[in-house]
XYZ file of C-alpha atoms in Angstrom:
424
model
C 38.471 -107.307 72.137
C 41.531 -108.594 74.010
C 41.798 -112.114 75.432
C 41.134 -110.940 78.992
C 37.797 -109.325 78.111
C 36.921 -112.331 75.943
C 37.474 -114.752 78.834
C 35.590 -112.494 81.248
C 32.547 -112.505 78.978
C 32.551 -116.294 78.778
C 33.060 -116.642 82.536
C 30.161 -114.239 83.103
C 27.999 -116.251 80.719
C 28.705 -119.491 82.611
C 27.943 -117.827 85.957
C 24.664 -116.337 84.712
C 23.540 -119.609 83.147
C 24.287 -121.609 86.271
C 22.351 -119.151 88.423
C 19.130 -120.614 86.986
C 20.002 -124.311 87.315
C 16.849 -126.222 88.228
C 14.525 -123.930 86.278
C 11.723 -125.993 84.741
C 9.647 -125.073 81.716
C 7.090 -127.020 79.673
C 7.975 -128.227 76.201
C 6.114 -126.141 73.612
C 4.344 -127.288 70.462
C 6.927 -126.943 67.693
C 4.308 -125.625 65.257
C 3.192 -122.749 67.517
C 3.841 -119.312 66.036
C 2.861 -117.319 69.122
C 4.959 -115.869 71.932
C 5.278 -119.161 73.816
C 8.448 -119.617 75.896
C 10.710 -121.707 73.635
C 13.503 -122.342 76.161
C 12.256 -125.823 77.047
C 12.556 -127.275 73.551
C 9.794 -128.380 71.229
C 7.257 -131.158 70.723
C 7.283 -132.777 67.301
C 4.592 -135.420 67.900
C 2.567 -135.354 71.117
C 0.698 -138.490 70.049
C 2.395 -141.597 68.697
C 0.598 -143.616 66.035
C 1.422 -146.795 64.157
C 2.423 -144.512 61.292
C 4.816 -142.542 63.529
C 6.457 -145.818 64.522
C 6.577 -147.089 60.943
C 8.151 -143.912 59.567
C 10.849 -143.941 62.250
C 11.633 -147.620 61.657
C 12.019 -146.937 57.935
C 14.302 -143.987 58.706
C 16.616 -146.498 60.404
C 16.308 -149.101 57.658
C 14.756 -151.347 60.318
C 12.584 -154.146 58.911
C 11.755 -155.725 62.295
C 8.076 -156.814 62.083
C 7.697 -155.997 65.801
C 7.380 -152.376 64.679
C 5.052 -152.886 61.712
C 3.206 -156.230 61.618
C 0.225 -156.425 64.039
C -0.122 -160.199 63.691
C 3.566 -160.835 64.395
C 3.653 -158.355 67.281
C 0.496 -159.842 68.845
C 2.360 -163.092 69.507
C 5.282 -161.313 71.185
C 6.040 -160.282 74.745
C 4.201 -156.945 74.386
C 1.059 -158.297 72.731
C 1.186 -155.661 70.006
C 3.281 -153.186 68.065
C 5.818 -151.155 70.038
C 8.218 -148.433 68.939
C 11.910 -148.895 68.193
C 14.251 -147.525 70.868
C 14.856 -143.777 70.586
C 11.510 -142.987 69.006
C 11.651 -140.308 71.707
C 13.559 -138.150 69.200
C 10.335 -138.031 67.142
C 8.334 -136.884 70.163
C 10.446 -133.919 71.231
C 13.624 -132.106 70.306
C 16.819 -132.900 72.199
C 18.660 -129.996 70.567
C 17.594 -127.107 72.795
C 18.663 -123.531 72.165
C 19.391 -120.780 74.629
C 21.585 -117.777 75.321
C 25.147 -117.711 74.020
C 28.313 -115.949 75.192
C 28.565 -112.375 73.889
C 31.654 -113.051 71.794
C 32.348 -113.878 68.174
C 33.337 -117.318 66.940
C 30.553 -119.315 68.633
C 29.433 -122.647 67.177
C 26.906 -125.085 68.650
C 26.792 -128.845 68.062
C 24.837 -131.833 69.308
C 26.885 -133.273 72.165
C 24.832 -136.452 72.433
C 21.963 -137.471 74.693
C 21.591 -139.914 77.551
C 18.345 -141.779 76.858
C 16.851 -143.477 79.930
C 13.806 -145.570 79.074
C 11.365 -147.134 81.542
C 8.360 -148.483 79.619
C 7.765 -149.259 75.920
C 6.061 -146.740 73.654
C 2.917 -147.978 71.903
C 0.530 -146.643 69.235
C -1.973 -144.286 70.854
C 0.366 -143.040 73.576
C -0.021 -139.325 74.291
C 2.768 -137.344 75.921
C 3.412 -134.338 78.098
C 6.927 -133.150 78.791
C 8.890 -130.848 81.038
C 12.460 -129.622 80.749
C 14.773 -128.869 83.670
C 17.863 -126.771 83.060
C 21.096 -128.399 84.268
C 23.437 -125.529 83.451
C 26.732 -125.018 81.618
C 30.106 -126.538 82.409
C 33.525 -126.158 80.830
C 34.833 -129.272 79.119
C 38.180 -128.077 77.829
C 40.360 -124.985 77.517
C 42.987 -125.192 74.791
C 46.459 -123.697 74.949
C 45.515 -121.449 72.043
C 42.782 -119.977 74.230
C 39.699 -121.553 72.651
C 37.134 -122.944 75.106
C 34.646 -125.800 74.905
C 31.439 -125.626 76.969
C 28.693 -128.172 77.588
C 25.074 -127.126 78.137
C 22.657 -129.745 79.540
C 18.890 -130.105 79.941
C 16.822 -132.927 81.402
C 13.599 -133.735 79.552
C 10.970 -135.936 81.222
C 8.346 -137.589 79.021
C 5.124 -138.737 80.700
C 2.355 -140.667 78.954
C -1.437 -140.473 79.285
C -1.440 -142.824 82.311
C 0.950 -140.583 84.233
C 3.835 -143.038 83.851
C 7.335 -141.669 83.357
C 8.263 -143.157 79.981
C 11.675 -141.633 79.355
C 14.194 -139.267 80.880
C 16.550 -137.609 78.419
C 19.691 -135.693 79.331
C 20.258 -133.552 76.237
C 23.700 -132.008 75.793
C 24.919 -129.271 73.458
C 28.566 -128.453 72.828
C 29.378 -124.742 72.572
C 32.741 -124.025 70.977
C 34.230 -120.590 71.628
C 37.027 -119.833 69.164
C 39.705 -117.568 70.642
C 40.035 -113.968 69.374
C 43.238 -114.972 67.594
C 41.304 -117.534 65.547
C 38.404 -115.212 64.728
C 40.596 -112.196 63.967
C 38.843 -110.322 66.784
C 41.996 -109.114 68.553
C 41.443 -105.384 68.815
C 39.515 -105.395 65.555
C 36.107 -106.274 64.176
C 37.641 -107.593 60.964
C 37.489 -111.353 60.606
C 40.391 -113.248 59.052
C 39.640 -114.766 55.656
C 38.834 -118.452 55.684
C 41.400 -120.798 54.139
C 40.734 -122.032 50.640
C 38.851 -125.304 50.425
C 39.935 -128.317 48.445
C 36.699 -128.472 46.466
C 36.774 -130.573 43.365
C 39.226 -133.164 44.620
C 38.122 -136.742 44.127
C 39.231 -139.267 46.719
C 38.622 -142.837 47.789
C 38.161 -144.145 51.312
C 37.951 -147.497 53.051
C 37.019 -148.820 56.485
C 35.831 -151.647 58.795
C 33.418 -154.062 57.062
C 34.166 -152.311 53.769
C 37.971 -152.516 54.004
C 40.873 -151.332 56.140
C 40.879 -148.141 58.208
C 42.976 -146.125 55.801
C 42.104 -143.107 53.726
C 41.904 -139.329 53.905
C 40.039 -137.503 56.647
C 36.643 -136.411 55.192
C 36.618 -132.901 56.649
C 39.655 -131.982 54.535
C 37.453 -132.226 51.455
C 34.265 -130.484 50.414
C 33.300 -133.091 47.818
C 31.722 -136.389 48.807
C 33.931 -139.501 48.903
C 34.085 -141.811 45.906
C 34.112 -145.532 46.681
C 35.395 -148.487 44.724
C 32.985 -151.041 43.309
C 34.345 -153.607 45.782
C 33.537 -151.319 48.707
C 30.009 -150.656 47.491
C 29.386 -154.357 46.922
C 30.519 -155.076 50.498
C 28.104 -152.430 51.787
C 25.322 -153.951 49.680
C 25.944 -157.404 51.128
C 25.712 -156.033 54.656
C 22.494 -154.155 53.855
C 21.029 -157.308 52.302
C 21.837 -159.174 55.520
C 20.128 -156.468 57.587
C 17.062 -156.620 55.363
C 16.863 -160.413 55.729
C 17.193 -160.080 59.498
C 20.482 -161.998 59.659
C 21.714 -159.779 62.510
C 18.340 -159.618 64.255
C 17.554 -161.944 67.165
C 13.835 -161.326 66.692
C 11.364 -163.633 68.435
C 14.093 -166.060 69.563
C 14.929 -164.836 73.107
C 18.528 -163.986 73.928
C 18.895 -165.233 77.485
C 21.049 -163.434 80.027
C 22.793 -166.646 81.045
C 24.081 -167.187 77.491
C 25.821 -163.800 77.217
C 29.531 -163.447 77.994
C 31.698 -160.353 78.519
C 33.726 -159.580 75.410
C 31.088 -160.978 73.053
C 30.943 -158.895 69.861
C 27.754 -157.672 68.211
C 27.374 -158.159 64.444
C 28.524 -155.072 62.553
C 25.865 -153.106 60.677
C 26.834 -150.734 57.868
C 24.862 -147.810 56.433
C 25.620 -145.411 53.613
C 26.882 -143.723 51.670
C 24.586 -141.320 53.545
C 22.550 -139.201 51.125
C 19.487 -136.965 50.783
C 17.054 -139.889 50.868
C 18.409 -140.987 54.249
C 18.214 -137.470 55.667
C 14.717 -136.941 54.245
C 13.500 -140.181 55.845
C 14.518 -138.911 59.280
C 13.022 -135.455 58.690
C 9.744 -137.060 57.599
C 9.671 -139.279 60.688
C 10.340 -136.401 63.067
C 8.453 -133.619 61.313
C 11.124 -131.110 62.290
C 11.175 -128.800 59.271
C 8.917 -125.906 58.272
C 8.039 -124.525 54.840
C 7.092 -121.225 53.263
C 5.412 -118.836 55.735
C 6.187 -120.827 58.887
C 9.780 -121.254 57.719
C 9.902 -117.517 57.044
C 8.812 -116.881 60.617
C 11.967 -118.671 61.748
C 14.484 -117.182 59.286
C 13.370 -113.545 59.024
C 15.152 -112.581 62.245
C 18.395 -114.341 61.336
C 19.901 -111.499 59.315
C 23.237 -111.869 61.061
C 23.540 -115.600 60.597
C 25.136 -115.267 57.172
C 23.216 -118.283 55.886
C 22.478 -117.070 52.369
C 21.868 -119.392 49.439
C 24.759 -118.767 47.009
C 22.522 -119.318 43.967
C 19.240 -117.597 44.883
C 20.529 -115.042 47.382
C 17.684 -115.967 49.759
C 18.068 -116.822 53.425
C 18.194 -120.486 54.366
C 17.039 -122.108 57.602
C 19.936 -123.501 59.684
C 18.319 -126.965 59.616
C 19.242 -127.108 55.927
C 22.803 -127.980 56.924
C 21.387 -131.485 57.494
C 20.169 -131.671 53.879
C 22.215 -129.398 51.634
C 25.952 -129.204 50.976
C 25.581 -125.551 49.942
C 23.732 -124.623 53.148
C 26.290 -126.509 55.234
C 29.200 -124.721 53.555
C 27.507 -121.381 54.254
C 27.745 -122.353 57.938
C 31.422 -123.263 57.699
C 31.040 -127.015 57.172
C 32.618 -128.951 54.282
C 29.318 -130.553 53.280
C 25.924 -131.507 54.735
C 26.199 -133.043 58.194
C 24.130 -135.966 59.481
C 21.780 -135.166 62.361
C 23.241 -136.369 65.651
C 20.053 -138.204 66.635
C 20.247 -140.299 63.459
C 23.691 -141.582 64.403
C 22.512 -142.254 67.964
C 19.383 -144.076 66.786
C 21.486 -146.334 64.547
C 23.404 -147.453 67.644
C 20.062 -148.130 69.346
C 19.053 -150.234 66.321
C 22.255 -152.256 66.652
C 21.440 -152.968 70.306
C 17.813 -153.747 69.453
C 18.734 -156.242 66.757
C 21.162 -158.003 69.092
C 18.950 -158.198 72.205
C 15.834 -159.473 70.410
C 12.152 -158.713 70.855
C 12.152 -159.873 74.489
C 14.968 -157.501 75.421
C 14.532 -153.883 76.484
C 16.978 -151.023 75.981
C 17.010 -149.345 79.397
C 19.590 -146.657 78.701
C 21.839 -145.386 75.949
C 24.381 -142.726 76.924
C 25.643 -141.218 73.657
C 28.455 -138.806 72.892
C 28.797 -137.204 69.471
C 32.573 -137.086 68.936
C 33.020 -136.132 65.271
C 30.688 -135.180 62.435
C 29.277 -137.758 60.052
C 28.888 -136.083 56.675
C 26.739 -136.781 53.649
C 28.602 -139.228 51.462
C 30.149 -141.018 54.440
C 29.753 -144.655 55.388
C 29.116 -145.634 58.990
C 29.738 -148.990 60.622
C 27.827 -149.601 63.861
C 29.651 -152.065 66.102
C 29.911 -153.017 69.759
C 30.661 -155.620 72.382
C 29.515 -156.785 75.820
C 31.372 -155.153 78.718
C 29.584 -156.803 81.643
C 26.402 -158.261 83.105
C 24.553 -158.071 86.408
C 21.405 -159.187 88.202
C 19.257 -157.098 90.539
C 18.909 -159.324 93.586
C 15.705 -157.590 94.723
C 13.766 -157.647 91.461
C 15.548 -160.491 89.702
C 15.968 -158.333 86.579
C 18.985 -159.245 84.453
C 21.091 -156.596 82.738
C 23.877 -156.533 80.163
C 26.218 -153.596 79.546
C 27.303 -152.790 75.997
C 29.919 -150.518 74.479
C 28.754 -149.217 71.088
C 30.269 -146.954 68.463
C 29.642 -145.607 64.989
C 32.764 -145.497 62.827
C 33.333 -143.564 59.604
C 35.002 -145.094 56.575
C 38.310 -143.489 57.621
C 38.265 -145.321 60.965
C 37.250 -142.243 62.986
C 34.616 -142.842 65.687
C 31.861 -140.268 65.156
C 29.448 -141.458 67.881
C 29.991 -143.657 70.926
C 27.707 -144.920 73.661
C 27.325 -147.105 76.715
C 24.100 -149.095 76.756
C 22.254 -151.115 79.373
C 19.783 -153.730 78.128
C 17.455 -155.950 80.137
C 17.338 -159.554 78.948
C 15.081 -162.458 79.902
C 16.462 -165.167 82.182
C 16.099 -168.913 81.791
C 14.929 -169.011 85.410
C 11.883 -166.797 84.749
């Protein structure tokens, strides 16, 4: 296939996809094995329980009693337990599939979601959802010919009272490697992949745990090795999170007391490992096993995702749990789910704003992968504040980012939080 035909196929794909902009479909039950239309994404948990909330809080390492202690929560602004921000990722999937360009060298990644939130989520809430297709746009075209596309869907979550609880703009990045990169120039033979640097041991540093020096993680297929000093620094930060040192809690943070440029306390997690990934999977309920897993993998003969030890097919979701499965998909090691990185930024905002605050929106962009073995520092600062003259509501704008141990920003976001006022 020459470059002209390759570009024509991608252009045709974009045109066809955008011809159905505005199409709406219901979100299906993720555990259905029938012929239901899957193009709208899937429900993980239609009903939220106190256990759903508790599992998600634990998956974030969040010990806020507002999410777990009925007696504590009863005395708060909501009169009971509410969910941490971004529990929506446990209700429905924001990673929605669809058609792909008819060319080789296609990869799909989580591009980040804009989470707009209107009312708190409580135990007993029951949800319906609908997805509207927003189409495909081109983000970048490189000189080498590769193209980067962005596919978007809008998901609306409505609770049992008919109230719109959340509106999510889910985005997927579609990378189209040029024929030169895939070896598809007039031939179906793919160029051999370069040799990896497996087996190399390396040390890294960054932010709270040190300076922003060190090798780039994706150059290595082994997990980073940290010094004892780095690990002790991480442990001190985790101890502080567990004690609630960074959490405003029941002490209101008033809008009048906030100033532009004010920094949020840094929160560190990691090194990310299987326990962390399993906690998120348990909270969401995203994975299948045995026969229902087989229903998903039996048609993926061309995916090339074969376990190197057993020879059996693996589900693509395993790239979020297994280094071997990730490498079979062309990654250096297991990659952290994008919603986990986004939810950690929401936790940072939640700790800072306190129980009386409300995270109205979090517009996230997944910039680089966060891999198993990496550390992540969540940090941010205040960029502005405003008051709605009609309603009197007071808002603060935040800039947030998750940073790897090598100083690379893997996830960034703009947040809007509503804070109480001293005049209320």
